[in-house]
Short mmCIF file of C-alpha atoms in Angstrom, two decimals:
data_model
loop_
_atom_site.label_atom_id
_atom_site.label_comp_id
_atom_site.label_asym_id
_atom_site.label_seq_id
_atom_site.Cartn_x
_atom_site.Cartn_y
_atom_site.Cartn_z
CA MET A 117 124.13 -41.38 84.75
CA ILE A 118 123.29 -40.61 81.03
CA THR A 119 125.87 -39.64 78.46
CA ALA A 120 125.64 -36.97 75.78
CA VAL A 121 125.43 -39.39 72.97
CA GLN A 122 122.33 -41.02 74.67
CA LEU A 123 120.56 -37.81 75.28
CA ARG A 124 121.10 -36.73 71.74
CA ALA A 125 119.50 -40.20 70.56
CA LYS A 126 116.64 -39.40 72.78
CA VAL A 127 116.05 -36.08 71.14
CA ARG A 128 116.52 -37.39 67.59
CA GLN A 129 113.85 -40.20 68.32
CA LEU A 130 111.43 -37.59 69.61
CA VAL A 131 111.67 -35.55 66.66
CA ASN A 132 111.49 -38.57 64.29
CA GLU A 133 114.88 -38.31 62.98
CA LEU A 134 116.34 -41.53 64.07
CA ASP A 135 116.72 -43.83 61.41
CA ASP A 136 117.81 -47.51 61.50
CA ASP A 137 119.75 -47.05 58.17
CA ALA A 138 123.01 -45.38 59.39
CA ALA A 139 124.53 -45.46 56.08
CA VAL A 140 121.63 -42.96 54.85
CA THR A 141 120.97 -41.00 58.19
CA LEU A 142 123.77 -40.83 60.63
CA LEU A 143 126.54 -40.06 58.09
CA SER A 144 124.32 -37.47 56.32
CA GLU A 145 125.29 -33.73 56.74
CA ASP A 146 121.85 -32.91 57.43
CA THR A 147 122.12 -35.39 60.41
CA LYS A 148 125.31 -34.03 61.37
CA ALA A 149 123.90 -30.33 61.31
CA LEU A 150 120.99 -31.45 63.53
CA ASP A 151 123.33 -33.05 66.05
CA ARG A 152 125.28 -29.99 66.19
CA HIS A 153 121.83 -28.05 67.00
CA ILE A 154 120.91 -30.55 69.55
CA ASP A 155 124.28 -30.29 71.39
CA ALA A 156 124.14 -26.36 71.49
CA LEU A 157 120.66 -26.65 73.08
CA MET A 158 121.19 -29.36 75.64
CA PRO A 159 122.68 -26.86 78.27
CA ASP A 160 119.65 -24.77 77.98
CA ALA A 161 117.38 -27.74 78.13
CA VAL A 162 119.30 -28.94 81.45
CA LEU A 163 118.95 -25.65 83.09
CA LEU A 164 115.28 -25.42 82.08
CA VAL A 165 114.62 -28.51 84.05
CA GLN A 166 116.75 -27.60 86.79
CA ASN A 167 114.79 -24.30 87.27
CA ASN A 168 111.31 -25.55 86.54
CA LYS A 169 111.31 -29.11 88.25
CA GLY A 170 108.82 -29.41 91.20
CA ARG A 171 110.80 -32.31 92.62
CA GLY A 172 113.75 -34.32 92.26
CA THR A 173 117.61 -33.49 91.66
CA LEU A 174 119.30 -33.23 88.37
CA ASN A 175 122.92 -33.45 87.88
CA PRO A 176 124.08 -33.48 91.40
CA LYS A 177 127.73 -32.94 92.37
CA SER A 178 129.50 -33.38 95.60
CA ALA A 179 132.10 -30.57 96.29
CA ALA A 180 132.77 -30.87 100.17
CA ALA A 181 136.57 -31.37 99.54
CA VAL A 182 136.60 -27.62 97.72
CA ALA A 183 134.03 -25.96 99.83
CA VAL A 184 136.29 -23.60 102.01
CA PRO A 185 134.22 -21.53 104.59
CA THR A 186 135.57 -18.01 105.34
CA ALA A 187 134.52 -16.81 108.85
CA GLU A 188 133.21 -13.16 109.25
CA ASN A 189 132.86 -10.95 112.36
CA GLY A 190 133.69 -13.53 114.90
CA GLU A 191 129.69 -14.18 115.33
CA GLY A 192 129.63 -17.63 113.71
CA THR A 193 128.76 -16.22 110.18
CA GLY A 194 130.66 -16.50 107.03
CA TYR A 195 130.62 -17.57 103.53
CA ILE A 196 131.67 -20.09 100.89
CA LEU A 197 132.55 -19.35 97.31
CA LEU A 198 130.24 -21.31 94.90
CA PRO A 199 131.79 -22.98 92.05
CA ASP A 200 131.31 -21.87 88.63
CA ASP A 201 129.03 -24.50 87.52
CA PHE A 202 126.79 -24.05 90.65
CA VAL A 203 123.09 -23.88 89.95
CA GLN A 204 120.99 -24.92 92.88
CA LEU A 205 121.83 -25.93 96.55
CA VAL A 206 120.92 -29.69 97.24
CA SER A 207 122.27 -29.86 100.64
CA LEU A 208 125.10 -28.25 102.85
CA ARG A 209 125.91 -29.22 106.26
CA MET A 210 128.55 -27.91 108.70
CA ASP A 211 129.88 -29.20 112.08
CA GLY A 212 127.58 -27.76 114.77
CA TRP A 213 124.49 -27.92 112.67
CA SER A 214 121.53 -30.23 113.79
CA ARG A 215 120.20 -30.29 110.21
CA PRO A 216 121.58 -29.36 106.70
CA CYS A 217 120.47 -26.42 104.71
CA THR A 218 118.53 -27.46 101.59
CA ARG A 219 117.49 -24.10 100.25
CA LEU A 220 119.60 -21.03 99.04
CA TYR A 221 117.39 -17.87 99.89
CA ALA A 222 117.73 -14.89 97.74
CA PRO A 223 119.80 -11.86 99.38
CA ASP A 224 116.75 -9.73 99.66
CA SER A 225 114.52 -12.34 101.19
CA GLN A 226 112.66 -11.93 104.47
CA ALA A 227 114.66 -14.85 105.75
CA THR A 228 117.91 -13.46 104.87
CA LEU A 229 117.21 -9.97 106.08
CA MET A 230 116.30 -11.57 109.57
CA GLN A 231 119.82 -13.06 109.69
CA HIS A 232 121.48 -9.69 109.94
CA SER A 233 120.25 -9.04 113.45
CA ARG A 234 121.50 -11.13 116.25
CA TYR A 235 117.97 -11.24 117.84
CA THR A 236 116.28 -12.92 114.90
CA ARG A 237 119.28 -14.76 113.49
CA SER A 238 118.95 -18.53 113.00
CA GLY A 239 121.27 -21.05 114.88
CA GLY A 240 122.52 -24.42 114.47
CA VAL A 241 119.07 -26.14 114.91
CA ARG A 242 117.77 -24.47 111.85
CA PRO A 243 120.55 -22.84 109.82
CA VAL A 244 119.91 -20.34 107.04
CA CYS A 245 121.89 -20.03 103.81
CA SER A 246 121.42 -17.36 101.16
CA GLU A 247 123.19 -16.48 97.86
CA ASP A 248 125.27 -13.20 97.68
CA LEU A 249 127.84 -11.42 95.43
CA LEU A 250 131.30 -10.65 97.07
CA PRO A 251 132.60 -7.01 96.82
CA ALA A 252 135.34 -8.27 94.99
CA GLY A 253 133.13 -10.13 92.73
CA GLY A 254 132.19 -13.82 92.67
CA ARG A 255 128.98 -15.64 93.82
CA CYS A 256 129.20 -16.95 97.45
CA LEU A 257 126.83 -18.93 99.86
CA ARG A 258 126.49 -17.10 103.12
CA TYR A 259 125.75 -19.13 106.13
CA TRP A 260 124.11 -18.50 109.64
CA TRP A 261 125.34 -19.61 112.04
CA ILE A 262 127.94 -21.84 113.71
CA PRO A 263 128.82 -21.95 117.40
CA GLN A 264 131.15 -18.98 118.27
CA GLY A 265 134.59 -20.14 118.71
CA THR A 266 134.29 -23.13 116.60
CA GLN A 267 136.15 -23.62 113.46
CA PRO A 268 133.78 -23.59 110.47
CA VAL A 269 134.01 -27.15 108.89
CA VAL A 270 132.06 -28.26 105.86
CA ARG A 271 130.75 -31.90 106.48
CA HIS A 272 129.05 -32.13 103.05
CA PHE A 273 128.22 -29.87 100.18
CA VAL A 274 125.95 -31.18 97.27
CA TYR A 275 124.66 -28.78 94.35
CA GLU A 276 123.14 -29.24 90.88
CA ALA A 277 125.80 -28.55 88.38
CA ARG A 278 125.55 -27.02 84.96
CA TYR A 279 125.49 -29.41 82.16
CA ASP A 280 128.99 -30.66 80.83
CA ALA A 281 128.55 -32.70 77.70
CA ALA A 282 131.87 -34.67 78.52
CA LYS A 283 130.55 -35.92 81.88
CA GLY A 284 126.86 -36.21 80.71
CA LEU A 285 124.23 -36.19 83.41
CA SER A 286 124.54 -37.60 86.86
CA GLY A 287 121.82 -38.92 89.07
CA ASN A 288 119.42 -41.77 88.50
CA ASP A 289 116.08 -39.93 87.81
CA GLU A 290 114.84 -41.13 84.66
CA ALA A 291 111.70 -38.79 84.51
CA LEU A 292 113.99 -35.76 84.80
CA HIS A 293 116.34 -37.22 82.07
CA LYS A 294 113.35 -37.62 79.86
CA ALA A 295 112.33 -33.99 80.66
CA VAL A 296 115.63 -32.80 79.41
CA ALA A 297 115.14 -34.56 76.02
CA TYR A 298 111.67 -33.18 75.53
CA TYR A 299 112.70 -29.64 76.42
CA CYS A 300 115.67 -29.95 74.34
CA ALA A 301 113.20 -31.33 71.43
CA ALA A 302 110.96 -28.15 72.06
CA LEU A 303 113.91 -25.81 71.86
CA LEU A 304 114.80 -27.60 68.53
CA MET A 305 111.36 -27.28 67.18
CA GLY A 306 111.19 -23.60 67.98
CA THR A 307 114.63 -23.04 66.16
CA PHE A 308 112.97 -24.64 62.92
CA GLY A 309 109.83 -22.61 63.44
CA ARG A 310 107.52 -25.60 64.35
CA GLY A 311 105.65 -24.04 67.27
CA ASP A 312 103.14 -26.51 67.57
CA MET A 313 105.55 -29.53 68.12
CA ALA A 314 107.51 -27.19 70.38
CA SER A 315 104.42 -26.47 72.62
CA HIS A 316 103.52 -30.17 72.73
CA PHE A 317 107.03 -31.08 73.78
CA MET A 318 107.06 -28.19 76.58
CA ASN A 319 103.80 -29.48 77.96
CA VAL A 320 105.26 -32.97 78.24
CA ALA A 321 108.63 -31.69 79.78
CA ALA A 322 106.65 -29.85 82.36
CA ALA A 323 104.64 -32.75 83.32
CA LEU A 324 107.86 -35.01 83.77
CA CYS A 325 109.18 -32.34 86.05
CA GLY A 326 105.97 -32.52 88.21
CA ASN A 327 104.72 -28.77 86.95
CA VAL A 328 101.62 -29.69 85.36
CA LYS A 329 98.92 -26.86 84.70
CA GLU A 330 95.43 -27.31 85.93
CA THR A 331 94.31 -26.61 82.24
CA ASP A 332 96.41 -29.61 81.33
CA LYS A 333 95.05 -32.04 83.84
CA LYS A 334 91.40 -31.30 82.44
CA GLN A 335 92.47 -32.48 78.97
#
């Protein structure tokens, strides 16, 4: 767990704005303006890490208590409304499954298209989940499948959530927390027209996420 205050301090330190003299720096109008910029950019920085990391989990949230499955067609398929702050699936397991789903496929992916036929549909041994939009609006997770005649019951449902400053970042992956600070610093430098520093911070953030380009490795 890392708080919004701690994240802000990490970014300030990266851009050399952290000063031991609180009377001069922390209370100045320029510093307050800088903090507002950091706070405004932090949600985008967290989302960048969540969408670009090559490993790990950032800001996981458990929501099994509010994940209500709705059965469809009487064929063991159905859907679960996704929370408003949903970013990525970490793990979903339902009664009757031998293993959890840890990936959410796109609605037009080959894996999803195969689920629309009972002859190619996955079963409880290797369940499949995909993201979709309901006709009435709202994002949902569609699942395939559970044994027919079985009431759909969610055993656990964990996902990566959008950043909420009031709650900070959950999880214990220090490298990803650092990546958030570096991405935020990169966005901040971009805002101030410092493309050189922005590029440097972006490269470090990518490395912390486990996404180092081959050209970067050779340097």
